[in-house]
Amino acid sequence: MVITLKDYQERVLDSLREFFRLTARTGDPSSAFRDTTRKLTGEAMPYLPISSTGLGDGMPYVCLRVPTGGGKTLLACYAAGLAQREFMRAERAVVLWLVPSNTILDQTADALRDPRHPYRRALELACGAVEVVTIEEALRLSRATVEGQTVVIVSTIQSFRVEDTTGRKVYDQNGAFAEHLLNVPIDRVPELLKGADGKPKPSLVNMLRLRRPIVIVDEAHNARTDLSFSTLGQVLPSCIIEFTATPAREKNLSNVLHRVSAAELKAAQMVKLPLRVITRHPGQREQLLAEAVTLRADLEKRAVTEGQQTGEYIRPILLIQAERVDACESLRDQLVREFSLSKDEVKISVGRLDELKDVKDIGSQKCPARLIITVEKLREGWDCPFAYVLCSLKETRSATAIEQIVGRILRLPNAQAKRHPDLNCSYAFSVSESITDVLAELREALEHNGFTTAEAKHIIIPMPQGTLPLGVQPHTVTFAPAEIDATVAQIQEAALGGKVRIDAAIGAITIVVPLDQDDTEKVKSCVRTPEAKAKVEEAADLVRKAEQAFGGTGVSRIPSPYERQLDFLVPLLCVVENGMLYELESTFLIEHPWKLSEKEASLSAAYNPKTRPFGKTGEVDVGTKGDVQTIVIGDRADADFVGTLHQQVLQLSGRDDWSLERLVAWLDREIDHHDISAGESAEFLRKVIRGLMATFGIADVNALALDRFRLRDEIAARIQEHRDSERKTAFQLLLLPDSSLAVDAGHTINFRTMGYEPSRVYDGGFQFQKHYFGPKPGELSEKTSDGNTTEEFRCAQFLDGLPSVQFWVRNLPRKPTSFRLQTSTDWFYPDFLCQLTDGRVLAVEYKGKHLYDSTDAEEKRAIGAVWAARSGGRCLFVMPTEGDFSSISRLLTRS
């Protein structure tokens, strides 16, 4: 079974692939990190190298931030292959996979070894043949095993600390590794740890030092210490890839290459969101418990109906956080007695009594478990997407305990949306005198599970007391339609200016933002009975407290256009084909026939397959007996980490026999060319190889095969040059007046229905008044690193102050919910989109002076102009520069 990667997972791996390719080509992880983050977010992020023995400045070290439920383990399987093939340029490697505990070690190793498990299949697809061992099994690894396939060693970082029992075995002399040290290249000997005789000690750690392992760190926040870095340095890793929901923000900052947002997880149907919350006073603890048990039972009824429609089995589980360990068994007795449950349906999971360890498959239809009682946390490594409801009976909770349990109820069964909307949410019941405190605790818990504060604000939905969350909309109070005075409601809704939405026909009042007392009285005047007025008062109080829990003032304010649910429609640029409209994207640029086999097959003049470009200089040759020889001449003045690593991989690659056709087939597999037929690509590859052999006097194709990874990158770049040329030609034709491009009112994106989840939000002091999603635009910086005001911020200020702008949005780059236009090479995301008061849409792309005349900027101006021209006057496009925004005013004046 293979798990199909979600779109956001593909984007994570694309970022890592780009980073590794750039690092391998330039030898500089710092510039590769800046370039990759700039491409991803529009802003180059600083790279912080690790300063620790064994971890050189040139060693790539990045972190991938993936919230709970995002599939970190699956991503790690593919990441290992990217590091092996794109960075190390190797057919096989040693991977050191570090996990936070022995429990998770066993689970991870079992999954990676199981040939039926999707993780194992992903690992094989990424790395080729794989052998997975635990750290104890690694102490018996043969040289043939290491040289024959990629070896994944699953371990905890503690196992590499000398004070640990296993750690001593890792460093101790071990005869099993004597064969690994036979014929070690002479330049590698100084790197190996010496025994009492002064010679390299046969040990597991020396085998790892020799093989320069790829290090995968799962739940990296548990390993972010100076001691951990020095421990990792002992194995001389080639690179370190962290996976965590909560990257380090203070000491030992993580180099976060890619951040996955809550919106991406929800869009990909990975998590149960939103999290619906109901609280009760401590005196109503029994009622709260009864409501949680009832809700779980109601969810199971919906799950049975769902199963009848889809065939999917779901058994919703309630997690109960008891007050004390000694209260667990009496609580189970109460549940069995009062709710007609069997004892088998209620499991206890605390330190001294962990009944979950005897449950082999909690997802099985034969498993009776429906309620699980715990106190501080559930058994480590326990994972069950059936967990839907959390009921905390504790008045005082530790942050770590609540965050650990909240993470259990977020994952969707089978990572796909259910037909019944109530099965797509998670639920939290809490005992507390203050809803504000509960919301703050849950917000913090979600942040510890990898969600941002802004995301948590939209994820957590408080519910009024006395109302079960099933089917209830956020901040909505429902009444019998007769209780609402429709005439008064129409007048007051208009007077409240979008703060409240009233639907008298169905009896619903939705409070959008906090209300002051006058506003509350206006809403109360819309309902007839004292009971209805009390419900309005309670709902208004709930909204105010929810706002305060997320850092707001709770003071009444004007709602944002998004909160008022105003449409923000932006027309797409489309291609007309057979009478149908399709969004213009890159496939339309290469639909015309072209032949790669007829293109120039020479490579870059800088490429010489007989010499290594970095680190130790040397030549690659083939001996008289057909054996591949590498002659190391010495250190170059510009020797670097990456170049030296590639030299070491080359030294250990071993002898192999290659033919021209085998090399062509290998390159054909390794180079992405879905738009080019296999026959065309193979002929082009033959031309390249024959040309190189003639140019450099290479008689045996083995010499080229030895350098095949660098050769792959050079050929891929040459093919891309030809592809770009063809795309540019097609792009220029589309810019002509008689092309098939069109803009139609029926093909738009609507920001009202799109998620807006930036990786960061504006944190300056300026109060934006017209930003569509509120006063904090996403991914907008006020100051540069040297303290100057950014030109993009000044542009945003200018737009916010224009009378002709009704509202605007900071358009986020490379988000599936953003507006985009296609250039000949890539997607183009204009910086700002504005809804004008006259109904038109204005797109603004700001360009600094140093970029304004670039080819990329010229294409963006051209495609923006075509989008505007084909819209029939509905769309406008402008590209200001040098801090001069008068071009925007002139465009609006003359249009």
CSV table of C-alpha atoms in Angstrom, one decimal, residues 155-404:
chain,number,residue,atom,x,y,z
A,155,SER,CA,17.7,4.9,17.8
A,156,THR,CA,17.2,7.4,20.6
A,157,ILE,CA,19.8,10.1,21.0
A,158,GLN,CA,20.5,8.8,24.5
A,159,SER,CA,22.0,5.7,22.9
A,160,PHE,CA,24.9,7.7,21.7
A,161,ARG,CA,25.8,9.2,25.0
A,162,VAL,CA,28.7,7.5,26.7
A,163,GLU,CA,27.0,7.4,30.1
A,164,ASP,CA,24.2,5.3,28.6
A,165,THR,CA,24.6,1.5,28.6
A,166,THR,CA,23.9,1.2,24.9
A,167,GLY,CA,26.1,4.3,24.3
A,168,ARG,CA,29.1,2.5,25.7
A,169,LYS,CA,28.5,-0.4,23.3
A,170,VAL,CA,28.3,2.1,20.4
A,171,TYR,CA,31.8,3.4,21.2
A,172,ASP,CA,33.4,0.1,22.4
A,173,GLN,CA,35.6,-2.0,20.3
A,174,ASN,CA,33.5,-4.5,18.4
A,175,GLY,CA,35.0,-7.2,16.2
A,176,ALA,CA,32.0,-7.2,13.9
A,177,PHE,CA,33.2,-3.8,12.5
A,178,ALA,CA,36.8,-4.9,11.8
A,179,GLU,CA,35.9,-5.6,8.2
A,180,HIS,CA,34.4,-2.1,7.8
A,181,LEU,CA,37.8,-0.6,8.4
A,182,LEU,CA,39.6,-2.7,5.8
A,183,ASN,CA,41.1,-0.5,3.0
A,184,VAL,CA,39.9,2.8,4.5
A,185,PRO,CA,41.1,5.7,2.3
A,186,ILE,CA,44.2,7.1,3.9
A,187,ASP,CA,42.7,10.6,4.2
A,188,ARG,CA,39.8,9.3,6.2
A,189,VAL,CA,41.9,7.7,9.0
A,190,PRO,CA,42.4,10.9,11.0
A,191,GLU,CA,38.6,11.2,11.3
A,192,LEU,CA,38.2,7.8,13.1
A,193,LEU,CA,38.4,7.3,16.8
A,194,LYS,CA,41.5,5.5,17.9
A,195,GLY,CA,41.9,2.5,20.2
A,196,ALA,CA,44.6,1.9,22.8
A,197,ASP,CA,47.1,0.9,20.0
A,198,GLY,CA,46.6,4.2,18.2
A,199,LYS,CA,44.8,2.5,15.3
A,200,PRO,CA,41.2,3.2,14.3
A,201,LYS,CA,38.9,1.2,16.7
A,202,PRO,CA,36.5,-1.2,15.1
A,203,SER,CA,33.2,0.2,16.5
A,204,LEU,CA,29.7,1.2,15.4
A,205,VAL,CA,30.5,4.9,15.8
A,206,ASN,CA,33.6,4.6,13.5
A,207,MET,CA,31.5,2.8,10.9
A,208,LEU,CA,29.0,5.7,11.1
A,209,ARG,CA,31.9,8.3,10.9
A,210,LEU,CA,33.2,6.6,7.8
A,211,ARG,CA,29.7,6.5,6.1
A,212,ARG,CA,28.7,10.1,7.1
A,213,PRO,CA,25.1,9.2,8.1
A,214,ILE,CA,22.0,11.2,7.2
A,215,VAL,CA,20.5,12.2,10.5
A,216,ILE,CA,16.6,12.3,10.8
A,217,VAL,CA,15.5,13.8,14.2
A,218,ASP,CA,11.8,13.0,15.0
A,219,GLU,CA,10.2,15.4,17.5
A,220,ALA,CA,13.3,17.5,17.4
A,221,HIS,CA,12.3,19.9,20.2
A,222,ASN,CA,13.2,17.0,22.5
A,223,ALA,CA,16.8,17.1,21.3
A,224,ARG,CA,17.5,20.8,21.1
A,225,THR,CA,20.4,21.1,23.6
A,226,ASP,CA,24.1,21.7,23.4
A,227,LEU,CA,24.6,18.1,24.7
A,228,SER,CA,22.5,16.7,21.9
A,229,PHE,CA,24.5,18.6,19.3
A,230,SER,CA,27.8,17.5,20.7
A,231,THR,CA,26.5,13.9,20.8
A,232,LEU,CA,25.4,14.1,17.1
A,233,GLY,CA,28.8,15.5,16.3
A,234,GLN,CA,30.3,12.2,17.4
A,235,VAL,CA,29.0,10.4,14.3
A,236,LEU,CA,30.1,13.1,11.8
A,237,PRO,CA,26.7,13.4,10.0
A,238,SER,CA,26.4,14.5,6.4
A,239,CYS,CA,23.3,16.5,7.2
A,240,ILE,CA,20.6,16.9,9.9
A,241,ILE,CA,16.9,17.1,9.1
A,242,GLU,CA,14.5,17.9,12.0
A,243,PHE,CA,10.8,17.2,12.1
A,244,THR,CA,8.8,18.9,14.8
A,245,ALA,CA,5.5,20.7,15.5
A,246,THR,CA,7.3,23.2,17.7
A,247,PRO,CA,10.7,24.4,16.5
A,248,ALA,CA,13.1,26.0,19.0
A,249,ARG,CA,12.5,29.7,19.3
A,250,GLU,CA,15.2,30.7,21.8
A,251,LYS,CA,18.5,28.9,22.4
A,252,ASN,CA,19.7,26.8,19.5
A,253,LEU,CA,17.2,28.2,17.1
A,254,SER,CA,15.9,25.9,14.4
A,255,ASN,CA,16.5,26.7,10.7
A,256,VAL,CA,12.9,26.3,9.7
A,257,LEU,CA,12.9,25.7,6.0
A,258,HIS,CA,9.2,25.1,5.6
A,259,ARG,CA,6.1,25.6,7.8
A,260,VAL,CA,2.9,23.8,7.3
A,261,SER,CA,-0.2,25.7,8.5
A,262,ALA,CA,-3.4,24.5,10.1
A,263,ALA,CA,-5.4,25.6,7.0
A,264,GLU,CA,-3.2,23.3,4.9
A,265,LEU,CA,-3.9,20.3,7.2
A,266,LYS,CA,-7.6,21.0,7.2
A,267,ALA,CA,-7.8,21.5,3.4
A,268,ALA,CA,-5.9,18.2,3.0
A,269,GLN,CA,-8.5,16.5,5.3
A,270,MET,CA,-5.8,15.5,7.8
A,271,VAL,CA,-7.2,16.9,11.1
A,272,LYS,CA,-10.5,17.2,12.9
A,273,LEU,CA,-11.1,21.0,13.0
A,274,PRO,CA,-12.5,23.1,14.4
A,275,LEU,CA,-12.1,22.2,18.1
A,276,ARG,CA,-15.5,22.9,19.7
A,277,VAL,CA,-15.3,23.8,23.4
A,278,ILE,CA,-17.9,23.7,26.2
A,279,THR,CA,-17.2,24.6,29.8
A,280,ARG,CA,-19.2,24.3,33.1
A,281,HIS,CA,-18.7,25.6,36.6
A,282,PRO,CA,-16.9,23.1,39.0
A,283,GLY,CA,-20.3,22.6,40.7
A,284,GLN,CA,-21.6,21.1,37.5
A,285,ARG,CA,-18.9,18.5,37.0
A,286,GLU,CA,-21.3,15.6,36.8
A,287,GLN,CA,-23.5,17.4,34.2
A,288,LEU,CA,-20.4,18.1,32.1
A,289,LEU,CA,-19.4,14.4,32.2
A,290,ALA,CA,-22.9,13.4,31.3
A,291,GLU,CA,-22.9,15.8,28.3
A,292,ALA,CA,-19.5,14.4,27.1
A,293,VAL,CA,-20.7,10.8,27.3
A,294,THR,CA,-23.9,11.7,25.5
A,295,LEU,CA,-22.1,13.5,22.8
A,296,ARG,CA,-19.7,10.6,22.2
A,297,ALA,CA,-22.7,8.3,21.9
A,298,ASP,CA,-24.4,10.7,19.5
A,299,LEU,CA,-21.2,10.7,17.4
A,300,GLU,CA,-21.2,6.9,17.3
A,301,LYS,CA,-24.7,7.0,15.9
A,302,ARG,CA,-23.5,9.3,13.2
A,303,ALA,CA,-20.5,7.1,12.6
A,304,VAL,CA,-22.8,4.1,12.1
A,305,THR,CA,-24.8,6.0,9.5
A,306,GLU,CA,-21.6,7.1,7.9
A,307,GLY,CA,-20.4,3.5,7.7
A,308,GLN,CA,-23.6,2.3,6.1
A,309,GLN,CA,-23.0,4.9,3.4
A,310,THR,CA,-19.2,4.5,2.9
A,311,GLY,CA,-18.2,1.2,4.5
A,312,GLU,CA,-15.8,3.0,6.8
A,313,TYR,CA,-15.7,1.8,10.4
A,314,ILE,CA,-15.4,4.5,13.0
A,315,ARG,CA,-15.9,4.1,16.8
A,316,PRO,CA,-15.6,7.5,18.4
A,317,ILE,CA,-13.6,7.5,21.7
A,318,LEU,CA,-13.9,9.8,24.7
A,319,LEU,CA,-10.7,10.7,26.6
A,320,ILE,CA,-11.5,11.7,30.2
A,321,GLN,CA,-8.9,13.5,32.2
A,322,ALA,CA,-9.6,12.6,35.8
A,323,GLU,CA,-8.7,14.7,38.8
A,324,ARG,CA,-6.4,12.2,40.5
A,325,VAL,CA,-4.8,8.8,39.8
A,326,ASP,CA,-6.7,7.3,42.8
A,327,ALA,CA,-10.0,8.5,41.4
A,328,CYS,CA,-9.8,6.6,38.1
A,329,GLU,CA,-11.3,3.3,39.1
A,330,SER,CA,-14.1,4.8,41.1
A,331,LEU,CA,-14.8,7.0,38.0
A,332,ARG,CA,-15.0,3.9,35.8
A,333,ASP,CA,-17.4,2.3,38.3
A,334,GLN,CA,-19.6,5.5,38.1
A,335,LEU,CA,-19.6,5.4,34.3
A,336,VAL,CA,-20.5,1.7,34.1
A,337,ARG,CA,-23.2,2.2,36.7
A,338,GLU,CA,-24.8,5.5,35.4
A,339,PHE,CA,-24.5,5.1,31.6
A,340,SER,CA,-25.1,1.4,31.0
A,341,LEU,CA,-21.5,0.9,29.8
A,342,SER,CA,-19.6,-2.4,30.2
A,343,LYS,CA,-16.3,-2.4,32.0
A,344,ASP,CA,-14.5,-3.5,28.8
A,345,GLU,CA,-15.7,-0.3,27.1
A,346,VAL,CA,-13.9,1.9,29.7
A,347,LYS,CA,-10.1,1.6,29.8
A,348,ILE,CA,-7.7,3.3,32.3
A,349,SER,CA,-4.3,4.6,31.2
A,350,VAL,CA,-2.2,5.8,34.1
A,351,GLY,CA,1.3,4.9,35.2
A,352,ARG,CA,0.5,2.0,37.6
A,353,LEU,CA,-2.5,0.8,35.6
A,354,ASP,CA,-2.1,1.0,31.8
A,355,GLU,CA,-4.8,-1.1,30.2
A,356,LEU,CA,-4.0,0.3,26.7
A,357,LYS,CA,-0.8,-1.8,26.5
A,358,ASP,CA,-3.0,-4.9,26.3
A,359,VAL,CA,-5.1,-3.5,23.4
A,360,LYS,CA,-3.3,-4.7,20.3
A,361,ASP,CA,-5.5,-2.9,17.7
A,362,ILE,CA,-7.8,-0.2,19.1
A,363,GLY,CA,-9.1,0.4,15.5
A,364,SER,CA,-10.4,-3.2,15.2
A,365,GLN,CA,-14.2,-3.7,15.2
A,366,LYS,CA,-13.6,-6.4,17.8
A,367,CYS,CA,-12.2,-3.8,20.2
A,368,PRO,CA,-14.8,-2.6,22.7
A,369,ALA,CA,-13.0,0.5,24.1
A,370,ARG,CA,-15.1,3.6,23.9
A,371,LEU,CA,-13.9,5.7,26.9
A,372,ILE,CA,-10.3,6.1,28.2
A,373,ILE,CA,-9.5,7.6,31.6
A,374,THR,CA,-6.2,9.2,32.1
A,375,VAL,CA,-4.7,12.0,34.4
A,376,GLU,CA,-1.5,13.6,33.2
A,377,LYS,CA,-1.0,12.0,29.8
A,378,LEU,CA,-1.8,9.0,27.7
A,379,ARG,CA,0.7,6.2,27.1
A,380,GLU,CA,3.6,7.5,25.1
A,381,GLY,CA,3.3,6.8,21.4
A,382,TRP,CA,-0.4,6.0,21.6
A,383,ASP,CA,-2.1,7.1,18.5
A,384,CYS,CA,-5.8,6.6,17.6
A,385,PRO,CA,-7.7,8.8,15.1
A,386,PHE,CA,-10.9,7.5,16.7
A,387,ALA,CA,-10.3,9.8,19.7
A,388,TYR,CA,-12.9,12.6,19.2
A,389,VAL,CA,-13.8,14.0,22.6
A,390,LEU,CA,-11.7,15.3,25.5
A,391,CYS,CA,-13.4,15.8,28.9
A,392,SER,CA,-11.2,17.4,31.5
A,393,LEU,CA,-12.6,17.1,35.1
A,394,LYS,CA,-9.6,18.8,36.6
A,395,GLU,CA,-9.9,22.5,37.6
A,396,THR,CA,-6.1,23.1,37.5
A,397,ARG,CA,-4.3,21.6,34.6
A,398,SER,CA,-0.6,21.5,33.7
A,399,ALA,CA,0.1,23.0,30.3
A,400,THR,CA,2.0,19.9,29.2
A,401,ALA,CA,-0.7,17.5,30.3
A,402,ILE,CA,-3.5,19.3,28.4
A,403,GLU,CA,-1.4,19.8,25.3
A,404,GLN,CA,-0.5,16.1,25.1
